[in-house]
Coordinates of C-alpha atoms and ligand atoms in Angstrom, one line a residue:
Chain A
M1 CA -176.8 103.2 -72.4
K2 CA -175.1 106.1 -70.7
T3 CA -173.0 103.8 -68.6
K4 CA -172.1 101.8 -71.7
L5 CA -170.9 104.9 -73.4
L6 CA -168.9 106.0 -70.4
L7 CA -167.3 102.6 -70.1
A8 CA -166.4 102.7 -73.8
L9 CA -164.9 106.1 -73.4
L10 CA -163.0 104.9 -70.3
V11 CA -161.6 101.8 -72.0
G12 CA -160.8 103.8 -75.1
S13 CA -158.8 106.4 -73.2
L14 CA -157.0 103.8 -71.2
A15 CA -156.0 102.0 -74.3
A16 CA -154.9 105.2 -75.9
T17 CA -152.7 106.1 -72.9
A18 CA -151.3 102.6 -72.8
H19 CA -150.4 102.9 -76.5
A20 CA -148.9 106.3 -76.3
Q21 CA -146.9 105.7 -73.1
V22 CA -143.7 104.0 -74.1
K23 CA -141.7 104.5 -71.0
V24 CA -138.7 106.7 -71.7
E25 CA -136.3 104.2 -70.3
D26 CA -137.7 101.4 -72.4
A27 CA -137.6 103.5 -75.5
I28 CA -134.0 104.3 -75.0
K29 CA -133.2 100.7 -74.3
W30 CA -135.0 99.5 -77.4
R31 CA -133.3 101.9 -79.7
Q32 CA -129.9 101.2 -78.3
S33 CA -130.6 97.5 -78.7
A34 CA -131.8 98.0 -82.3
Y35 CA -128.7 100.0 -83.2
A36 CA -126.4 97.5 -81.5
T37 CA -128.1 94.7 -83.5
M38 CA -127.5 96.6 -86.7
G39 CA -123.9 97.0 -85.6
W40 CA -123.6 93.2 -85.3
S41 CA -125.1 92.7 -88.7
M42 CA -122.8 95.3 -90.3
G43 CA -119.8 93.6 -88.7
R44 CA -120.9 90.3 -90.1
I45 CA -121.3 91.6 -93.6
K46 CA -117.9 93.3 -93.5
A47 CA -116.3 90.0 -92.4
N48 CA -117.9 88.4 -95.5
I49 CA -116.7 91.1 -97.8
D50 CA -113.2 91.0 -96.4
G51 CA -112.9 87.3 -96.0
T52 CA -114.7 84.4 -97.7
Y53 CA -118.1 85.4 -98.9
N54 CA -121.0 83.4 -97.6
K55 CA -124.2 84.5 -99.5
D56 CA -126.6 83.2 -96.9
E57 CA -125.0 84.9 -94.0
V58 CA -124.9 88.2 -95.9
I59 CA -128.6 87.8 -96.8
K60 CA -129.5 87.1 -93.1
S61 CA -127.6 90.1 -91.9
A62 CA -128.9 92.5 -94.6
N63 CA -132.5 91.4 -93.9
V64 CA -132.0 92.2 -90.2
I65 CA -130.9 95.7 -91.0
Q66 CA -133.6 96.2 -93.5
A67 CA -136.3 95.1 -91.0
I68 CA -135.0 97.4 -88.3
A69 CA -134.6 100.3 -90.7
N70 CA -138.3 99.9 -91.8
S71 CA -139.6 99.3 -88.4
G72 CA -140.5 102.9 -87.8
M73 CA -137.7 103.5 -85.2
G74 CA -138.9 107.1 -85.0
A75 CA -141.5 105.8 -82.5
L76 CA -138.7 105.2 -80.0
Y77 CA -137.8 108.9 -79.9
V78 CA -140.6 109.7 -77.5
P79 CA -140.8 113.1 -76.0
G80 CA -138.5 113.3 -72.9
S81 CA -136.1 110.6 -74.2
D82 CA -133.5 113.2 -75.2
K83 CA -132.1 112.6 -71.7
G84 CA -132.0 109.5 -69.6
K85 CA -130.5 106.1 -69.3
G86 CA -131.3 102.9 -71.2
W87 CA -128.6 100.3 -71.2
V88 CA -126.2 103.3 -70.9
D89 CA -126.8 107.0 -70.8
T90 CA -128.4 108.1 -74.1
R91 CA -126.1 109.8 -76.6
V92 CA -128.9 111.3 -78.7
K93 CA -128.5 115.1 -79.3
P94 CA -131.6 117.2 -78.5
E95 CA -131.5 118.5 -82.2
L96 CA -132.9 115.1 -83.3
F97 CA -136.2 116.1 -81.7
T98 CA -136.3 119.6 -83.2
D99 CA -134.7 119.2 -86.7
G100 CA -137.8 117.6 -88.2
P101 CA -137.3 117.6 -92.0
K102 CA -133.5 117.3 -91.8
V103 CA -133.7 114.2 -89.6
G104 CA -136.5 112.8 -91.9
K105 CA -134.2 113.2 -94.9
I106 CA -131.3 111.3 -93.3
A107 CA -133.7 108.6 -92.0
T108 CA -135.2 108.2 -95.5
E109 CA -131.8 107.9 -97.1
F110 CA -130.9 105.4 -94.5
N111 CA -134.0 103.3 -95.3
Q112 CA -133.3 103.4 -99.0
A113 CA -129.7 102.3 -98.4
A114 CA -130.8 99.5 -96.2
N115 CA -133.4 98.3 -98.8
E116 CA -130.8 98.5 -101.6
L117 CA -128.3 96.4 -99.5
A118 CA -131.0 93.7 -98.9
K119 CA -131.8 93.7 -102.6
V120 CA -128.3 93.2 -103.8
A121 CA -127.5 90.7 -101.0
A122 CA -130.2 88.5 -102.5
T123 CA -128.3 88.3 -105.8
G124 CA -125.0 87.2 -104.1
D125 CA -123.0 89.7 -106.1
A126 CA -120.1 90.5 -103.7
A127 CA -118.9 93.6 -105.5
A128 CA -122.4 95.1 -105.6
V129 CA -122.8 94.2 -101.9
K130 CA -119.6 96.0 -101.1
A131 CA -120.8 99.2 -102.8
A132 CA -124.2 99.1 -101.2
F133 CA -122.6 98.3 -97.8
G134 CA -120.4 101.4 -98.1
K135 CA -123.4 103.6 -98.9
L136 CA -125.3 102.2 -95.9
G137 CA -122.3 102.7 -93.6
A138 CA -122.0 106.3 -94.8
S139 CA -125.7 106.9 -94.0
C140 CA -125.3 105.5 -90.5
K141 CA -122.4 107.9 -90.1
S142 CA -124.2 110.9 -91.4
C143 CA -126.8 110.5 -88.7
H144 CA -124.2 109.9 -86.0
D145 CA -122.2 112.9 -87.1
D146 CA -125.2 115.2 -86.7
Y147 CA -127.4 113.6 -84.0
R148 CA -125.2 111.6 -81.6
T149 CA -122.9 113.2 -79.1
K150 CA -119.2 112.5 -79.5
Q151 CA -118.9 110.7 -76.2
Chain B
M1 CA -74.8 141.8 -102.9
N2 CA -73.6 138.3 -103.5
S3 CA -75.6 135.3 -102.4
K4 CA -74.9 131.6 -102.4
R5 CA -76.9 128.4 -102.5
I6 CA -77.1 126.2 -99.5
L7 CA -78.7 122.8 -99.0
L8 CA -81.5 123.5 -96.6
W9 CA -83.9 120.6 -96.5
D10 CA -82.4 117.2 -97.3
L11 CA -84.3 114.8 -99.5
P12 CA -85.7 112.6 -96.7
T13 CA -87.1 115.7 -94.9
R14 CA -88.8 116.9 -98.1
L15 CA -90.2 113.5 -99.0
F16 CA -91.5 113.2 -95.4
H17 CA -93.1 116.7 -95.6
W18 CA -95.0 116.2 -98.9
L19 CA -96.1 112.6 -98.1
L20 CA -97.4 113.8 -94.8
A21 CA -99.3 116.7 -96.4
L22 CA -100.9 114.3 -98.8
A23 CA -101.7 111.8 -96.2
V24 CA -103.3 114.4 -93.8
V25 CA -105.6 115.6 -96.6
A26 CA -106.5 112.0 -97.4
L27 CA -107.2 111.2 -93.7
V28 CA -109.4 114.2 -93.2
V29 CA -111.4 113.5 -96.3
T30 CA -111.8 109.7 -95.7
G31 CA -112.5 110.3 -92.0
K32 CA -115.3 112.8 -92.8
V33 CA -116.8 110.8 -95.6
G34 CA -116.7 107.4 -94.0
G35 CA -118.4 104.5 -95.8
N36 CA -116.0 102.1 -97.4
L37 CA -113.3 104.8 -97.4
I38 CA -112.9 104.2 -93.6
D39 CA -110.7 101.2 -94.6
W40 CA -108.4 103.5 -96.5
H41 CA -108.4 105.8 -93.5
G42 CA -107.0 103.0 -91.4
K43 CA -104.4 102.1 -94.0
V44 CA -103.2 105.7 -94.6
G45 CA -103.2 106.3 -90.8
L46 CA -100.8 103.4 -90.3
A47 CA -98.6 104.9 -93.0
V48 CA -98.6 108.1 -91.0
V49 CA -97.4 106.3 -87.9
G50 CA -94.4 105.4 -90.0
L51 CA -93.9 108.9 -91.2
I52 CA -94.1 110.5 -87.8
V53 CA -91.7 108.0 -86.2
F54 CA -89.4 108.5 -89.1
R55 CA -89.4 112.3 -88.6
V56 CA -88.8 112.0 -84.9
V57 CA -85.7 109.8 -85.4
W58 CA -84.6 112.1 -88.3
G59 CA -85.0 115.0 -85.9
L60 CA -82.2 113.4 -83.8
V61 CA -79.9 111.9 -86.5
G62 CA -80.8 113.8 -89.7
S63 CA -79.0 116.6 -91.3
T64 CA -78.4 120.0 -89.7
Y65 CA -81.6 121.9 -90.4
A66 CA -83.8 118.9 -89.8
R67 CA -82.6 118.4 -86.3
F68 CA -84.8 119.3 -83.4
C69 CA -82.0 120.8 -81.3
Q70 CA -81.2 123.1 -84.2
F71 CA -84.6 124.8 -84.1
F72 CA -86.0 123.9 -80.7
P73 CA -88.0 127.0 -79.7
T74 CA -86.4 128.0 -76.4
P75 CA -87.8 131.2 -74.8
A76 CA -84.5 133.0 -75.5
R77 CA -84.7 132.1 -79.2
I78 CA -88.3 133.2 -79.4
S79 CA -87.7 136.5 -77.8
A80 CA -84.6 137.1 -80.0
Y81 CA -86.8 136.3 -83.0
L82 CA -89.5 138.7 -82.0
K83 CA -86.9 141.5 -81.5
G84 CA -85.8 140.8 -85.1
E85 CA -82.4 139.4 -84.0
W86 CA -82.8 135.9 -85.4
R87 CA -80.3 135.2 -88.3
G88 CA -80.6 131.5 -88.7
H89 CA -81.8 129.4 -91.6
G90 CA -84.5 126.7 -91.6
H91 CA -87.4 126.8 -89.1
N92 CA -87.5 130.1 -87.2
P93 CA -88.5 129.8 -83.6
L94 CA -92.2 130.6 -84.3
G95 CA -92.2 128.1 -87.2
A96 CA -90.6 125.6 -84.8
L97 CA -93.5 126.0 -82.4
S98 CA -95.8 125.1 -85.3
V99 CA -93.7 122.1 -86.2
F100 CA -93.8 120.7 -82.6
G101 CA -97.5 121.6 -82.3
L102 CA -98.3 119.7 -85.5
L103 CA -96.2 116.7 -84.4
A104 CA -98.0 116.7 -81.0
V105 CA -101.5 116.9 -82.4
L106 CA -100.7 114.3 -85.0
T107 CA -99.5 112.0 -82.3
V108 CA -102.7 112.4 -80.4
Q109 CA -104.6 111.7 -83.6
L110 CA -102.7 108.5 -84.2
L111 CA -102.8 107.1 -80.7
T112 CA -106.6 107.8 -80.4
G113 CA -107.3 106.5 -84.0
L114 CA -105.5 103.2 -83.4
V115 CA -108.0 102.3 -80.7
A116 CA -111.0 104.1 -82.1
N117 CA -114.2 102.6 -83.5
D118 CA -116.9 104.0 -85.7
D119 CA -119.8 101.9 -84.2
I120 CA -120.5 100.8 -87.8
A121 CA -118.1 98.2 -89.0
F122 CA -114.6 99.5 -88.4
V123 CA -112.2 99.4 -85.4
G124 CA -108.6 100.6 -85.1
P125 CA -106.1 97.8 -85.1
L126 CA -105.3 98.2 -81.4
Y127 CA -109.0 98.3 -80.3
E128 CA -108.7 95.0 -78.5
L129 CA -106.1 96.4 -76.2
V130 CA -108.4 99.0 -74.6
G131 CA -111.9 97.7 -74.8
R132 CA -115.2 99.4 -75.7
D133 CA -115.5 102.1 -73.2
L134 CA -112.0 103.5 -73.6
S135 CA -112.3 103.2 -77.3
N136 CA -115.5 105.3 -77.3
L137 CA -113.6 107.9 -75.3
A138 CA -110.7 107.8 -77.6
T139 CA -113.0 108.1 -80.6
G140 CA -114.5 111.3 -79.1
W141 CA -111.0 112.8 -78.6
H142 CA -110.1 111.7 -82.1
K143 CA -113.0 113.8 -83.5
L144 CA -112.3 116.8 -81.3
S145 CA -108.6 117.0 -81.7
V146 CA -108.7 116.9 -85.5
N147 CA -110.2 120.4 -85.3
M148 CA -107.0 121.5 -83.5
L149 CA -105.1 119.9 -86.3
I150 CA -107.1 121.7 -88.9
V151 CA -106.5 125.0 -87.1
L152 CA -102.7 124.4 -87.0
V153 CA -102.7 123.5 -90.7
I154 CA -104.5 126.7 -91.6
L155 CA -102.0 128.8 -89.4
H156 CA -99.2 127.0 -91.2
L157 CA -100.5 127.9 -94.6
A158 CA -101.3 131.5 -93.5
A159 CA -97.7 131.9 -92.3
I160 CA -96.4 130.7 -95.6
M161 CA -98.6 133.2 -97.5
F162 CA -97.5 135.9 -95.1
Y163 CA -93.8 135.2 -95.8
A164 CA -94.4 135.0 -99.5
H165 CA -96.3 138.3 -99.8
V166 CA -95.2 140.5 -97.0
K167 CA -91.7 139.3 -96.2
K168 CA -90.9 138.4 -99.8
D169 CA -89.5 135.1 -98.7
N170 CA -90.6 132.0 -100.7
L171 CA -90.6 129.1 -98.2
V172 CA -92.2 126.6 -100.6
K173 CA -89.4 126.4 -103.2
P174 CA -86.7 125.2 -100.7
M175 CA -89.1 122.5 -99.5
V176 CA -89.5 121.3 -103.1
R177 CA -85.9 121.8 -104.4
G178 CA -84.0 121.5 -101.2
W179 CA -81.7 124.5 -101.7
K180 CA -82.1 128.1 -101.0
E181 CA -80.3 131.4 -102.0
V182 CA -78.9 133.0 -98.9
P183 CA -76.5 135.9 -98.3
S184 CA -74.4 133.6 -96.0
G185 CA -74.7 130.3 -94.3
E186 CA -73.7 126.7 -94.5
S187 CA -75.2 123.7 -96.3
A188 CA -76.8 121.0 -94.2
Q189 CA -74.4 118.4 -92.9
G190 CA -74.9 114.8 -91.7
G191 CA -77.9 112.6 -92.1
G192 CA -76.0 110.0 -94.1
M193 CA -77.0 106.5 -95.1
L194 CA -76.6 105.0 -91.7
S195 CA -79.0 107.6 -90.2
L196 CA -81.5 107.0 -92.9
V197 CA -81.5 103.3 -92.4
L198 CA -81.9 103.7 -88.7
A199 CA -84.9 106.1 -89.1
I200 CA -86.5 103.7 -91.7
V201 CA -86.0 100.7 -89.4
F202 CA -87.6 102.5 -86.5
A203 CA -90.5 103.6 -88.7
L204 CA -91.2 100.1 -89.9
V205 CA -91.1 98.7 -86.4
A206 CA -93.6 101.3 -85.4
V207 CA -95.9 100.5 -88.2
Y208 CA -95.8 96.8 -87.3
A209 CA -96.5 97.6 -83.7
A210 CA -99.4 99.9 -84.6
S211 CA -100.8 97.3 -87.1
G212 CA -101.7 94.9 -84.3
R213 CA -100.5 92.0 -86.2
W214 CA -98.7 90.8 -83.1
L215 CA -101.8 90.7 -81.0
P216 CA -102.5 87.1 -79.9
E217 CA -105.9 86.6 -81.6
P218 CA -106.4 88.0 -85.0
P219 CA -109.5 90.2 -84.7
P220 CA -111.9 88.4 -87.1
P221 CA -111.9 84.7 -86.1
P222 CA -112.5 82.5 -89.1
P223 CA -116.1 81.4 -89.0
A224 CA -115.4 77.7 -89.1
A225 CA -113.1 77.8 -86.2
V226 CA -115.8 78.5 -83.6
Q227 CA -118.6 76.1 -83.2
T228 CA -122.0 77.8 -82.6
P229 CA -125.5 76.4 -83.0
A230 CA -126.7 76.4 -86.6
W231 CA -129.9 78.3 -85.9
Ligands
HEM301 C1 -102.9 111.8 -88.3 C2 -103.7 110.8 -88.5 C3 -105.3 110.9 -88.6 C4 -106.1 112.0 -88.9 C5 -105.7 113.4 -89.3 C6 -107.4 111.5 -88.8 C7 -108.6 112.3 -89.1 C8 -109.9 111.8 -88.9 C9 -111.1 112.6 -89.2 C10 -111.1 114.0 -89.7 C11 -112.2 111.9 -88.9 C12 -113.6 112.3 -89.0 C13 -114.0 112.9 -87.7 C14 -115.4 113.4 -87.7 O1 -116.3 112.7 -88.1 O2 -115.6 114.6 -87.3 C15 -111.7 110.6 -88.4 C16 -112.5 109.6 -88.0 C17 -112.0 108.3 -87.7 N1 -110.7 107.9 -87.6 FE1 -109.1 109.0 -88.0 N2 -107.4 110.2 -88.4 C18 -106.1 109.8 -88.2 C19 -105.6 108.6 -87.9 C20 -106.4 107.5 -87.7 C21 -105.9 106.1 -87.5 C22 -104.5 105.7 -87.5 C23 -107.0 105.3 -87.3 C24 -107.1 103.8 -87.0 C25 -106.4 103.0 -87.7 C26 -108.2 106.2 -87.3 C27 -109.5 105.8 -87.1 C28 -110.7 106.6 -87.2 C29 -112.0 106.1 -87.0 C30 -112.4 104.7 -86.6 C31 -112.9 107.2 -87.3 C32 -114.4 107.2 -87.4 C33 -115.1 107.8 -86.3 C34 -116.6 107.8 -86.6 O3 -116.9 108.2 -87.7 O4 -117.3 107.5 -85.7 N3 -107.8 107.5 -87.6 N4 -110.3 110.6 -88.4

């Protein structure tokens, strides 16, 4: 009985550490990859707005952004990842880790903008997509302005 | 005390000045706000390339008070001005420093902007020429040097207020109407049609160069032109 309990505790704590310990380098790589993927999707949508509009392509791209936005990216800002190297040196500002509510507000607005874009993309209304795209772009920028180093 | 009217700022110089003022305000606002306005930022920025090149050429072939050699702030001129011995019209030597300072910072702003990117969905028209790393660096400078520009603009406005209230010299009216009441002096000469055409041609060529239209591959390749797997 006692050994079983000890074993359970041991397994439990091992699992807990395995769960909590996203390696800093990985966390930075994953978030950089996620942002770069959103950059790809934003570029695609823009090309559709500026050129010939392909409803399906816009839906695909908007869904990618929506999925990433709602993936809980905050989990990739593990303690200690304010410095370090993923694919490149991280450009996050230390304030992102200390500004709690303010970052939360920006992140929430970003999620809402991403949801809205995916919603209007499904309708195929190019003008509405353009407006929602602009709002989303502004929300990307508001986070970069405050929480990403200039270079 | 009799005074006379002289033509101080010719029409092209005045048009340049007010268009530039408008454009700079628009650029700072659209740059800070972002979103879809970044497209306008790029367009207005290109127009400013034309304005600045126009002004540089006009500084060589324009009328008297618009010429750089007329007001170039040499140390001798600056010290004479500070001793109160300057009797000219147009830009005084300190004002001239501000003119050249503004032109320099605007040039930095334009050159960095043309290759900048916002990491969202916009790149400057000459981005392809420098690649990602340099573009990121230029974007960083673009955001830093705009603060310098804002400081210079504030100094510029403060100096105008100082002249209006302390020295009782209204500098704005001549920039609007062109002429100024002075005790003595000559109207601006030169800067005729030929000079104007020359300056406009240079400006248009510069805008074309900055627009990147001449780059071999147009930045967004038409989707149908490249074959990629359908999945
Ligand atoms: C004299 C001309 C210009 C001025 C005064 C100006 C001003 C500004 C300002 C105030 C910002 C916002 C910076 C910040 O977020 O702190 C900005 C951003 C930007 N500008 Fe300009 N700009 C000029 C010309 C250009 C040109 C010609 C281009 C390209 C065609 C350009 C491309 C950009 C880009 C891509 C950004 C976005 C950076 C970001 O949000 O990450 N700019 N500019």
